[in-house]
PDB file of C-alpha atoms in Angstrom:
ATOM      1  CA  MET B  25      23.611   7.474  -9.704  1.00 61.00           C
ATOM      2  CA  LEU B  26      23.163   9.937  -6.832  1.00 68.00           C
ATOM      3  CA  ARG B  27      22.593  12.859  -9.208  1.00 77.00           C
ATOM      4  CA  ARG B  28      20.109  10.806 -11.219  1.00 72.00           C
ATOM      5  CA  ASN B  29      18.116   9.913  -8.079  1.00 71.00           C
ATOM      6  CA  ILE B  30      18.073  13.570  -7.003  1.00 71.00           C
ATOM      7  CA  ARG B  31      16.834  14.625 -10.445  1.00 74.00           C
ATOM      8  CA  LEU B  32      14.130  11.948 -10.570  1.00 70.00           C
ATOM      9  CA  ARG B  33      13.021  12.812  -7.046  1.00 69.00           C
ATOM     10  CA  ARG B  34      12.823  16.514  -7.990  1.00 72.00           C
ATOM     11  CA  GLU B  35      10.708  15.671 -11.065  1.00 71.00           C
ATOM     12  CA  TYR B  36       8.413  13.512  -8.946  1.00 69.00           C
ATOM     13  CA  LEU B  37       7.945  16.303  -6.391  1.00 68.00           C
ATOM     14  CA  TYR B  38       7.201  18.765  -9.205  1.00 69.00           C
ATOM     15  CA  ARG B  39       4.503  16.493 -10.664  1.00 68.00           C
ATOM     16  CA  LYS B  40       3.037  16.086  -7.220  1.00 67.00           C
ATOM     17  CA  SER B  41       2.962  19.875  -6.687  1.00 67.00           C
ATOM     18  CA  LEU B  42       0.761  20.237  -9.775  1.00 65.00           C
ATOM     19  CA  GLU B  43      -1.950  17.986  -8.336  1.00 68.00           C
ATOM     20  CA  GLY B  44      -3.690  20.752  -6.406  1.00 66.00           C
ATOM     21  CA  LYS B  45      -3.947  22.963  -9.500  1.00 73.00           C
ATOM     22  CA  GLU B  46      -5.204  20.078 -11.651  1.00 74.00           C
ATOM     23  CA  ARG B  47      -7.805  19.106  -9.064  1.00 72.00           C
ATOM     24  CA  LEU B  48      -9.056  22.722  -8.783  1.00 78.00           C
ATOM     25  CA  LEU B  49      -9.323  22.989 -12.570  1.00 79.00           C
ATOM     26  CA  TYR B  50     -11.149  19.656 -12.724  1.00 79.00           C
ATOM     27  CA  GLU B  51     -13.706  20.822 -10.137  1.00 81.00           C
ATOM     28  CA  LYS B  52     -14.363  24.026 -12.118  1.00 83.00           C
ATOM     29  CA  LYS B  53     -14.963  22.084 -15.333  1.00 82.00           C
ATOM     30  CA  ARG B  54     -17.185  19.590 -13.510  1.00 81.00           C
ATOM     31  CA  LYS B  55     -19.407  22.421 -12.208  1.00 84.00           C
ATOM     32  CA  ILE B  56     -19.741  23.903 -15.705  1.00 84.00           C
ATOM     33  CA  LYS B  57     -20.597  20.473 -17.163  1.00 82.00           C
ATOM     34  CA  GLU B  58     -23.294  19.893 -14.556  1.00 84.00           C
ATOM     35  CA  ALA B  59     -24.769  23.363 -15.126  1.00 83.00           C
ATOM     36  CA  LEU B  60     -24.948  22.813 -18.893  1.00 81.00           C
ATOM     37  CA  GLU B  61     -26.457  19.325 -18.579  1.00 83.00           C
ATOM     38  CA  GLU B  62     -29.110  20.434 -16.092  1.00 85.00           C
ATOM     39  CA  GLY B  63     -29.910  23.706 -17.882  1.00 84.00           C
ATOM     40  CA  LYS B  64     -28.896  25.844 -14.920  1.00 84.00           C
ATOM     41  CA  PRO B  65     -27.010  29.164 -15.090  1.00 85.00           C
ATOM     42  CA  ILE B  66     -23.205  29.066 -14.888  1.00 83.00           C
ATOM     43  CA  PRO B  67     -21.979  29.736 -11.307  1.00 83.00           C
ATOM     44  CA  THR B  68     -21.131  33.392 -10.812  1.00 83.00           C
ATOM     45  CA  GLU B  69     -17.502  32.788  -9.823  1.00 83.00           C
ATOM     46  CA  LEU B  70     -16.840  30.887 -13.076  1.00 82.00           C
ATOM     47  CA  ARG B  71     -18.429  33.249 -15.631  1.00 80.00           C
ATOM     48  CA  ASN B  72     -15.130  34.985 -16.451  1.00 84.00           C
ATOM     49  CA  GLU B  73     -13.448  31.632 -17.150  1.00 82.00           C
ATOM     50  CA  GLU B  74     -16.392  29.934 -18.846  1.00 79.00           C
ATOM     51  CA  ALA B  75     -15.238  30.387 -22.461  1.00 81.00           C
ATOM     52  CA  ALA B  76     -11.732  28.993 -21.872  1.00 82.00           C
ATOM     53  CA  LEU B  77     -12.995  26.110 -19.727  1.00 79.00           C
ATOM     54  CA  ARG B  78     -15.702  25.120 -22.236  1.00 79.00           C
ATOM     55  CA  GLN B  79     -13.050  25.007 -24.967  1.00 79.00           C
ATOM     56  CA  GLU B  80     -10.973  22.594 -22.824  1.00 78.00           C
ATOM     57  CA  ILE B  81     -14.052  20.475 -22.085  1.00 76.00           C
ATOM     58  CA  ASP B  82     -14.747  20.064 -25.820  1.00 76.00           C
ATOM     59  CA  LEU B  83     -11.197  18.791 -26.405  1.00 69.00           C
ATOM     60  CA  GLU B  84     -11.240  16.201 -23.581  1.00 73.00           C
ATOM     61  CA  ASP B  85     -12.098  12.521 -23.754  1.00 67.00           C
ATOM     62  CA  GLU B  86     -12.689   9.885 -21.068  1.00 62.00           C
ATOM     63  CA  ASN B  87      -8.972   9.406 -20.407  1.00 61.00           C
ATOM     64  CA  THR B  88      -7.950  13.057 -20.167  1.00 61.00           C
ATOM     65  CA  ALA B  89     -10.974  14.410 -18.293  1.00 62.00           C
ATOM     66  CA  VAL B  90      -9.957  12.870 -14.951  1.00 63.00           C
ATOM     67  CA  PRO B  91      -6.715  14.296 -13.496  1.00 62.00           C
ATOM     68  CA  ARG B  92      -3.822  11.955 -12.774  1.00 61.00           C
ATOM     69  CA  THR B  93      -2.439  11.751  -9.252  1.00 62.00           C
ATOM     70  CA  HIS B  94       0.898  10.853  -7.690  1.00 56.00           C
ATOM     71  CA  ILE B  95      -0.548   7.380  -7.044  1.00 59.00           C
ATOM     72  CA  ASP B  96      -0.527   6.791 -10.808  1.00 58.00           C
ATOM     73  CA  ASP B  97       3.131   7.824 -10.957  1.00 64.00           C
ATOM     74  CA  GLU B  98       4.174   5.669  -7.993  1.00 78.00           C
ATOM     75  CA  TYR B  99       2.665   2.450  -9.312  1.00 82.00           C
ATOM     76  CA  ALA B 100       2.650   3.227 -13.048  1.00 75.00           C
ATOM     77  CA  ASN B 101       5.046   0.350 -13.806  1.00 76.00           C
ATOM     78  CA  ALA B 102       3.719  -2.061 -11.182  1.00 76.00           C
ATOM     79  CA  PHE B 103       2.102  -4.405 -13.712  1.00 76.00           C
ATOM     80  CA  GLU B 104       5.094  -4.514 -16.041  1.00 81.00           C
ATOM     81  CA  ARG B 105       7.293  -6.533 -13.673  1.00 85.00           C
ATOM     82  CA  ASP B 106       6.834  -8.600 -10.539  1.00 90.00           C
ATOM     83  CA  PRO B 107       7.538  -6.985  -7.169  1.00 93.00           C
ATOM     84  CA  LYS B 108      10.914  -7.626  -5.575  1.00 94.00           C
ATOM     85  CA  ILE B 109      10.885  -7.174  -1.800  1.00 96.00           C
ATOM     86  CA  LEU B 110      13.610  -6.877   0.817  1.00 96.00           C
ATOM     87  CA  LEU B 111      12.656  -8.040   4.326  1.00 96.00           C
ATOM     88  CA  THR B 112      14.657  -6.911   7.322  1.00 95.00           C
ATOM     89  CA  THR B 113      14.256  -6.189  11.031  1.00 93.00           C
ATOM     90  CA  SER B 114      15.312  -3.786  13.713  1.00 88.00           C
ATOM     91  CA  ARG B 115      18.843  -4.280  15.050  1.00 88.00           C
ATOM     92  CA  ASP B 116      19.634  -7.308  17.227  1.00 89.00           C
ATOM     93  CA  PRO B 117      16.313  -9.130  16.630  1.00 92.00           C
ATOM     94  CA  SER B 118      15.018 -11.662  19.134  1.00 92.00           C
ATOM     95  CA  ALA B 119      14.286 -15.296  18.230  1.00 92.00           C
ATOM     96  CA  PRO B 120      10.474 -14.729  17.897  1.00 91.00           C
ATOM     97  CA  LEU B 121      11.016 -11.782  15.542  1.00 93.00           C
ATOM     98  CA  THR B 122      13.512 -13.745  13.455  1.00 93.00           C
ATOM     99  CA  GLN B 123      11.040 -16.635  13.200  1.00 91.00           C
ATOM    100  CA  PHE B 124       8.226 -14.265  12.196  1.00 93.00           C
ATOM    101  CA  VAL B 125      10.320 -12.658   9.436  1.00 94.00           C
ATOM    102  CA  LYS B 126      11.293 -16.097   8.112  1.00 92.00           C
ATOM    103  CA  GLU B 127       7.589 -16.875   7.715  1.00 92.00           C
ATOM    104  CA  LEU B 128       6.923 -13.506   6.072  1.00 93.00           C
ATOM    105  CA  LYS B 129       9.531 -14.395   3.465  1.00 93.00           C
ATOM    106  CA  PHE B 130       7.236 -17.196   2.281  1.00 91.00           C
ATOM    107  CA  VAL B 131       4.147 -14.987   2.482  1.00 93.00           C
ATOM    108  CA  PHE B 132       5.526 -12.450  -0.025  1.00 94.00           C
ATOM    109  CA  PRO B 133       6.678 -14.037  -3.307  1.00 91.00           C
ATOM    110  CA  ASN B 134      10.087 -12.913  -4.616  1.00 90.00           C
ATOM    111  CA  ALA B 135      11.065 -11.648  -1.151  1.00 93.00           C
ATOM    112  CA  GLU B 136      14.626 -11.743   0.170  1.00 94.00           C
ATOM    113  CA  ARG B 137      15.491 -11.635   3.868  1.00 94.00           C
ATOM    114  CA  MET B 138      18.513  -9.697   5.064  1.00 93.00           C
ATOM    115  CA  ASN B 139      20.143  -9.572   8.477  1.00 91.00           C
ATOM    116  CA  ARG B 140      20.190  -5.920   9.486  1.00 88.00           C
ATOM    117  CA  GLY B 141      23.533  -5.877  11.283  1.00 84.00           C
ATOM    118  CA  ASN B 142      24.928  -2.365  11.663  1.00 87.00           C
ATOM    119  CA  GLN B 143      23.467  -1.002   8.430  1.00 90.00           C
ATOM    120  CA  VAL B 144      21.524   2.247   8.631  1.00 92.00           C
ATOM    121  CA  ILE B 145      18.232   2.768   6.813  1.00 92.00           C
ATOM    122  CA  SER B 146      19.644   5.169   4.219  1.00 90.00           C
ATOM    123  CA  GLU B 147      22.266   2.590   3.156  1.00 91.00           C
ATOM    124  CA  ILE B 148      19.620  -0.137   2.842  1.00 93.00           C
ATOM    125  CA  ILE B 149      17.311   2.056   0.738  1.00 92.00           C
ATOM    126  CA  GLU B 150      20.136   3.179  -1.563  1.00 90.00           C
ATOM    127  CA  SER B 151      21.332  -0.397  -2.052  1.00 92.00           C
ATOM    128  CA  CYS B 152      17.779  -1.571  -2.839  1.00 92.00           C
ATOM    129  CA  ARG B 153      17.334   1.189  -5.410  1.00 89.00           C
ATOM    130  CA  ALA B 154      20.567   0.141  -7.102  1.00 88.00           C
ATOM    131  CA  HIS B 155      19.425  -3.503  -7.268  1.00 91.00           C
ATOM    132  CA  ASP B 156      15.897  -2.787  -8.574  1.00 90.00           C
ATOM    133  CA  PHE B 157      13.942  -3.700  -5.460  1.00 94.00           C
ATOM    134  CA  THR B 158      10.368  -2.429  -5.540  1.00 93.00           C
ATOM    135  CA  ASP B 159       9.666  -2.439  -1.778  1.00 95.00           C
ATOM    136  CA  VAL B 160      11.397  -2.625   1.586  1.00 96.00           C
ATOM    137  CA  ILE B 161       9.566  -4.116   4.584  1.00 96.00           C
ATOM    138  CA  LEU B 162      10.978  -3.399   8.039  1.00 96.00           C
ATOM    139  CA  VAL B 163       9.598  -5.271  11.076  1.00 96.00           C
ATOM    140  CA  HIS B 164       9.977  -3.923  14.629  1.00 94.00           C
ATOM    141  CA  GLU B 165       9.495  -5.550  18.031  1.00 94.00           C
ATOM    142  CA  HIS B 166       9.058  -4.647  21.682  1.00 92.00           C
ATOM    143  CA  ARG B 167      10.433  -7.074  24.263  1.00 88.00           C
ATOM    144  CA  GLY B 168      10.379  -9.983  21.848  1.00 88.00           C
ATOM    145  CA  VAL B 169       6.884  -9.279  20.483  1.00 92.00           C
ATOM    146  CA  PRO B 170       6.576  -7.991  16.879  1.00 94.00           C
ATOM    147  CA  ASP B 171       4.709  -4.673  17.133  1.00 93.00           C
ATOM    148  CA  GLY B 172       5.434  -2.643  13.990  1.00 94.00           C
ATOM    149  CA  LEU B 173       5.662  -3.073  10.231  1.00 96.00           C
ATOM    150  CA  ILE B 174       6.837  -0.442   7.716  1.00 97.00           C
ATOM    151  CA  ILE B 175       6.267  -0.826   3.962  1.00 96.00           C
ATOM    152  CA  SER B 176       8.331   1.545   1.834  1.00 95.00           C
ATOM    153  CA  HIS B 177       7.772   1.579  -1.929  1.00 93.00           C
ATOM    154  CA  LEU B 178      10.785   2.335  -4.122  1.00 89.00           C
ATOM    155  CA  PRO B 179      12.184   4.433  -5.636  1.00 85.00           C
ATOM    156  CA  PHE B 180      10.288   7.450  -4.214  1.00 84.00           C
ATOM    157  CA  GLY B 181       7.577   6.175  -1.858  1.00 83.00           C
ATOM    158  CA  PRO B 182       4.998   6.076  -0.400  1.00 90.00           C
ATOM    159  CA  THR B 183       5.812   4.626   3.018  1.00 94.00           C
ATOM    160  CA  ALA B 184       3.050   3.114   5.164  1.00 96.00           C
ATOM    161  CA  TYR B 185       3.512   2.619   8.914  1.00 96.00           C
ATOM    162  CA  PHE B 186       1.456  -0.113  10.571  1.00 97.00           C
ATOM    163  CA  GLY B 187       1.123  -1.324  14.124  1.00 95.00           C
ATOM    164  CA  LEU B 188       1.258  -5.125  14.512  1.00 95.00           C
ATOM    165  CA  LEU B 189      -1.128  -6.839  16.908  1.00 94.00           C
ATOM    166  CA  ASN B 190      -2.053 -10.404  17.896  1.00 93.00           C
ATOM    167  CA  VAL B 191       0.786 -12.026  15.947  1.00 93.00           C
ATOM    168  CA  VAL B 192       0.449 -15.815  15.761  1.00 91.00           C
ATOM    169  CA  THR B 193       3.227 -17.531  13.822  1.00 89.00           C
ATOM    170  CA  ARG B 194       2.766 -20.707  11.844  1.00 85.00           C
ATOM    171  CA  HIS B 195       4.436 -22.769  14.563  1.00 80.00           C
ATOM    172  CA  ASP B 196       2.144 -21.321  17.233  1.00 81.00           C
ATOM    173  CA  ILE B 197      -1.120 -22.343  15.541  1.00 77.00           C
ATOM    174  CA  LYS B 198      -2.707 -24.884  17.853  1.00 71.00           C
ATOM    175  CA  ASP B 199      -4.455 -27.016  15.239  1.00 68.00           C
ATOM    176  CA  LYS B 200      -1.367 -28.853  14.011  1.00 61.00           C
ATOM    177  CA  LYS B 201      -3.326 -31.646  12.270  1.00 62.00           C
ATOM    178  CA  ASN B 202      -5.263 -29.435   9.858  1.00 63.00           C
ATOM    179  CA  ILE B 203      -2.502 -26.962   9.099  1.00 70.00           C
ATOM    180  CA  GLY B 204      -1.550 -27.070   5.436  1.00 63.00           C
ATOM    181  CA  THR B 205       1.851 -27.068   3.802  1.00 71.00           C
ATOM    182  CA  MET B 206       3.416 -23.742   2.831  1.00 80.00           C
ATOM    183  CA  PRO B 207       3.204 -23.346  -0.978  1.00 84.00           C
ATOM    184  CA  GLU B 208       5.275 -20.885  -2.988  1.00 85.00           C
ATOM    185  CA  ALA B 209       2.699 -20.252  -5.715  1.00 90.00           C
ATOM    186  CA  TYR B 210       1.564 -16.669  -6.294  1.00 93.00           C
ATOM    187  CA  PRO B 211      -1.571 -16.162  -4.154  1.00 94.00           C
ATOM    188  CA  HIS B 212      -5.011 -14.814  -4.949  1.00 94.00           C
ATOM    189  CA  LEU B 213      -5.813 -11.680  -2.923  1.00 95.00           C
ATOM    190  CA  ILE B 214      -9.017 -10.831  -1.071  1.00 95.00           C
ATOM    191  CA  LEU B 215      -9.248  -7.171  -0.018  1.00 95.00           C
ATOM    192  CA  ASN B 216     -12.388  -6.583   2.015  1.00 95.00           C
ATOM    193  CA  ASN B 217     -13.933  -3.268   3.159  1.00 92.00           C
ATOM    194  CA  PHE B 218     -11.400  -0.748   1.824  1.00 94.00           C
ATOM    195  CA  THR B 219     -14.098   1.672   0.680  1.00 91.00           C
ATOM    196  CA  THR B 220     -12.869   5.176   1.579  1.00 89.00           C
ATOM    197  CA  LYS B 221     -10.168   7.185  -0.207  1.00 85.00           C
ATOM    198  CA  LEU B 222      -7.700   6.228   2.517  1.00 90.00           C
ATOM    199  CA  GLY B 223      -8.888   2.621   2.261  1.00 92.00           C
ATOM    200  CA  GLU B 224      -8.255   2.552  -1.491  1.00 90.00           C
ATOM    201  CA  ARG B 225      -4.821   4.053  -0.881  1.00 90.00           C
ATOM    202  CA  THR B 226      -4.014   1.397   1.750  1.00 94.00           C
ATOM    203  CA  ALA B 227      -5.288  -1.436  -0.456  1.00 93.00           C
ATOM    204  CA  ASN B 228      -3.149  -0.085  -3.313  1.00 92.00           C
ATOM    205  CA  ILE B 229      -0.021  -0.260  -1.143  1.00 93.00           C
ATOM    206  CA  LEU B 230      -0.789  -3.805   0.040  1.00 95.00           C
ATOM    207  CA  LYS B 231      -1.865  -5.377  -3.249  1.00 93.00           C
ATOM    208  CA  HIS B 232       1.261  -4.268  -5.125  1.00 93.00           C
ATOM    209  CA  LEU B 233       3.384  -6.416  -2.814  1.00 94.00           C
ATOM    210  CA  PHE B 234       2.070  -9.469  -4.669  1.00 94.00           C
ATOM    211  CA  PRO B 235       2.501 -10.480  -8.331  1.00 93.00           C
ATOM    212  CA  VAL B 236      -0.394 -11.539 -10.565  1.00 91.00           C
ATOM    213  CA  PRO B 237      -1.325 -15.189  -9.782  1.00 92.00           C
ATOM    214  CA  LYS B 238      -2.291 -17.986 -12.138  1.00 90.00           C
ATOM    215  CA  PRO B 239      -6.039 -18.725 -12.301  1.00 90.00           C
ATOM    216  CA  ASP B 240      -5.692 -22.234 -10.849  1.00 89.00           C
ATOM    217  CA  THR B 241      -3.661 -21.174  -7.792  1.00 91.00           C
ATOM    218  CA  LYS B 242      -5.049 -22.675  -4.575  1.00 90.00           C
ATOM    219  CA  ARG B 243      -3.362 -20.206  -2.259  1.00 93.00           C
ATOM    220  CA  ILE B 244      -5.394 -17.304  -0.812  1.00 94.00           C
ATOM    221  CA  ILE B 245      -4.291 -14.262   1.189  1.00 95.00           C
ATOM    222  CA  THR B 246      -6.929 -12.103   2.856  1.00 96.00           C
ATOM    223  CA  PHE B 247      -6.746  -8.526   4.110  1.00 97.00           C
ATOM    224  CA  ALA B 248     -10.067  -7.875   5.860  1.00 96.00           C
ATOM    225  CA  ASN B 249     -10.717  -4.465   7.401  1.00 95.00           C
ATOM    226  CA  GLN B 250     -13.015  -4.080  10.385  1.00 92.00           C
ATOM    227  CA  SER B 251     -13.096  -0.898  12.464  1.00 87.00           C
ATOM    228  CA  ASP B 252      -9.780   0.163  10.876  1.00 90.00           C
ATOM    229  CA  TYR B 253      -8.029  -3.018  12.030  1.00 93.00           C
ATOM    230  CA  ILE B 254      -6.820  -5.065   9.051  1.00 96.00           C
ATOM    231  CA  SER B 255      -6.833  -8.812   9.686  1.00 96.00           C
ATOM    232  CA  PHE B 256      -4.306 -10.854   7.720  1.00 96.00           C
ATOM    233  CA  ARG B 257      -5.110 -14.518   7.045  1.00 94.00           C
ATOM    234  CA  HIS B 258      -3.315 -17.079   4.885  1.00 92.00           C
ATOM    235  CA  HIS B 259      -5.103 -20.171   3.528  1.00 90.00           C
ATOM    236  CA  ILE B 260      -5.007 -22.866   0.887  1.00 90.00           C
ATOM    237  CA  TYR B 261      -8.116 -24.599  -0.399  1.00 87.00           C
ATOM    238  CA  GLU B 262      -8.778 -28.122  -1.577  1.00 84.00           C
ATOM    239  CA  LYS B 263     -11.691 -29.870  -3.276  1.00 82.00           C
ATOM    240  CA  PRO B 264     -11.697 -33.364  -1.740  1.00 79.00           C
ATOM    241  CA  GLY B 265     -15.268 -34.169  -2.820  1.00 76.00           C
ATOM    242  CA  GLY B 266     -15.343 -32.591  -6.255  1.00 75.00           C
ATOM    243  CA  PRO B 267     -15.936 -29.023  -7.521  1.00 73.00           C
ATOM    244  CA  LYS B 268     -18.830 -28.372  -5.128  1.00 77.00           C
ATOM    245  CA  SER B 269     -16.784 -29.311  -2.052  1.00 80.00           C
ATOM    246  CA  VAL B 270     -14.252 -26.712  -0.863  1.00 82.00           C
ATOM    247  CA  GLU B 271     -12.101 -27.159   2.236  1.00 84.00           C
ATOM    248  CA  LEU B 272      -9.996 -24.296   3.648  1.00 84.00           C
ATOM    249  CA  LYS B 273      -6.783 -24.887   5.557  1.00 86.00           C
ATOM    250  CA  GLU B 274      -5.013 -22.101   7.410  1.00 87.00           C
ATOM    251  CA  ILE B 275      -1.263 -22.166   6.916  1.00 88.00           C
ATOM    252  CA  GLY B 276      -0.304 -19.062   8.895  1.00 81.00           C
ATOM    253  CA  PRO B 277       0.928 -16.724  10.070  1.00 91.00           C
ATOM    254  CA  ARG B 278      -1.955 -14.517  11.234  1.00 92.00           C
ATOM    255  CA  PHE B 279      -1.922 -10.975  12.603  1.00 95.00           C
ATOM    256  CA  GLU B 280      -3.725  -7.617  12.632  1.00 96.00           C
ATOM    257  CA  LEU B 281      -2.467  -4.370  11.129  1.00 96.00           C
ATOM    258  CA  ARG B 282      -3.346  -0.873  12.363  1.00 95.00           C
ATOM    259  CA  LEU B 283      -2.446   1.925   9.951  1.00 95.00           C
ATOM    260  CA  TYR B 284      -1.178   5.043  11.692  1.00 93.00           C
ATOM    261  CA  GLN B 285       0.768   6.987   9.030  1.00 95.00           C
ATOM    262  CA  ILE B 286       1.381   7.313   5.283  1.00 94.00           C
ATOM    263  CA  LYS B 287       4.343   9.392   4.152  1.00 92.00           C
ATOM    264  CA  LEU B 288       5.013  10.623   0.618  1.00 86.00           C
ATOM    265  CA  GLY B 289       8.599   9.414   0.456  1.00 86.00           C
ATOM    266  CA  THR B 290      10.836   6.532   1.481  1.00 90.00           C
ATOM    267  CA  MET B 291      11.464   5.700   5.124  1.00 91.00           C
ATOM    268  CA  ASP B 292      14.895   7.377   5.136  1.00 88.00           C
ATOM    269  CA  GLN B 293      13.458  10.770   4.092  1.00 86.00           C
ATOM    270  CA  ASN B 294      12.519  12.569   7.289  1.00 85.00           C
ATOM    271  CA  GLU B 295      11.626  15.692   5.308  1.00 81.00           C
ATOM    272  CA  ALA B 296       8.964  13.889   3.225  1.00 83.00           C
ATOM    273  CA  ARG B 297       5.427  15.264   3.499  1.00 84.00           C
ATOM    274  CA  ILE B 298       2.959  13.302   5.596  1.00 88.00           C
ATOM    275  CA  GLU B 299      -0.090  12.321   3.554  1.00 87.00           C
ATOM    276  CA  TRP B 300      -2.145  10.986   6.481  1.00 90.00           C
ATOM    277  CA  VAL B 301      -1.482  10.362  10.161  1.00 92.00           C
ATOM    278  CA  ILE B 302      -3.709   9.289  13.021  1.00 88.00           C
ATOM    279  CA  ARG B 303      -3.972  11.921  15.747  1.00 80.00           C
ATOM    280  CA  PRO B 304      -4.695  11.437  19.464  1.00 70.00           C
ATOM    281  CA  TYR B 305      -8.169  13.010  19.158  1.00 66.00           C
ATOM    282  CA  MET B 306      -9.088  10.465  16.454  1.00 64.00           C
ATOM    283  CA  ASN B 307      -9.063   7.676  19.037  1.00 60.00           C
ATOM    284  CA  THR B 308     -12.244   9.085  20.577  1.00 57.00           C
ATOM    285  CA  THR B 309     -14.176   9.131  17.305  1.00 53.00           C
ATOM    286  CA  LYS B 310     -15.431   5.574  17.652  1.00 57.00           C
ATOM    287  CA  LYS B 311     -18.192   5.942  15.077  1.00 61.00           C
ATOM    288  CA  GLN B 312     -15.901   7.335  12.380  1.00 72.00           C
ATOM    289  CA  LYS B 313     -14.136   4.795  10.173  1.00 80.00           C
ATOM    290  CA  PHE B 314     -11.146   5.993   8.151  1.00 84.00           C
ATOM    291  CA  ILE B 315     -10.372   2.951   5.978  1.00 88.00           C
ATOM    292  CA  GLY B 316     -13.795   1.349   5.412  1.00 81.00           C
ATOM    293  CA  ASP B 317     -17.427   1.318   6.466  1.00 76.00           C
TER     294      ASP B 317
END
């Protein structure tokens, strides 16, 4: 099993190393296509390669013209089977963190909660690979307040690191009368304002934590991005007065996520390449939005 994982990881890294070459070749062919369509001369730097590139362009169709990326490889089988998630915490969790993770277990369908104990991350990841888990979610805290959430996709990544803010558990919601019951049906997803490349990447990581719902499901989960803070909300809806009357009920929990790093590997691989990370100087760029408009 260990040799197989090493071989598969090596193949994955090799495919990923070819992305830069494929993207460069795609840009060259795109420039030649535009020049031919607009009747302009071929760019000077591409005249030596024009004949070979035009031959490749003639052989391409809609599916082969656009280069594949490592994102396609990571989630290629995501729609063939439902996600299977392991939820765990940092060592010696406090009562608020334990309560929060218990509620997260109901948020993510097909999730299993595990007490961390003395297990190290590498043992957890290896065990999850052996038992066909698709993701591992690790929740951290600081002085009893949940402050970090790590989502690691298996078997080879990516791993997204989020900061947790303004956590309000289901039991802490003040409006006890209108709070709905916690269903276990697969939820509909609303992903709002993930418009940039990084936003699409983040939305891709989040949406594959949930299986495909049935059309008549009345459970809704929302990830709404505003100023690079992702608000999580959990509702059910009812139609007490007929089809034109819709009533929302929040069932909790609620929190905000702040993305600060994406790594091309699992959380136990310290050598994995960092795809994106927020830097100290980025905090001063108030007008620049990284995830959405």
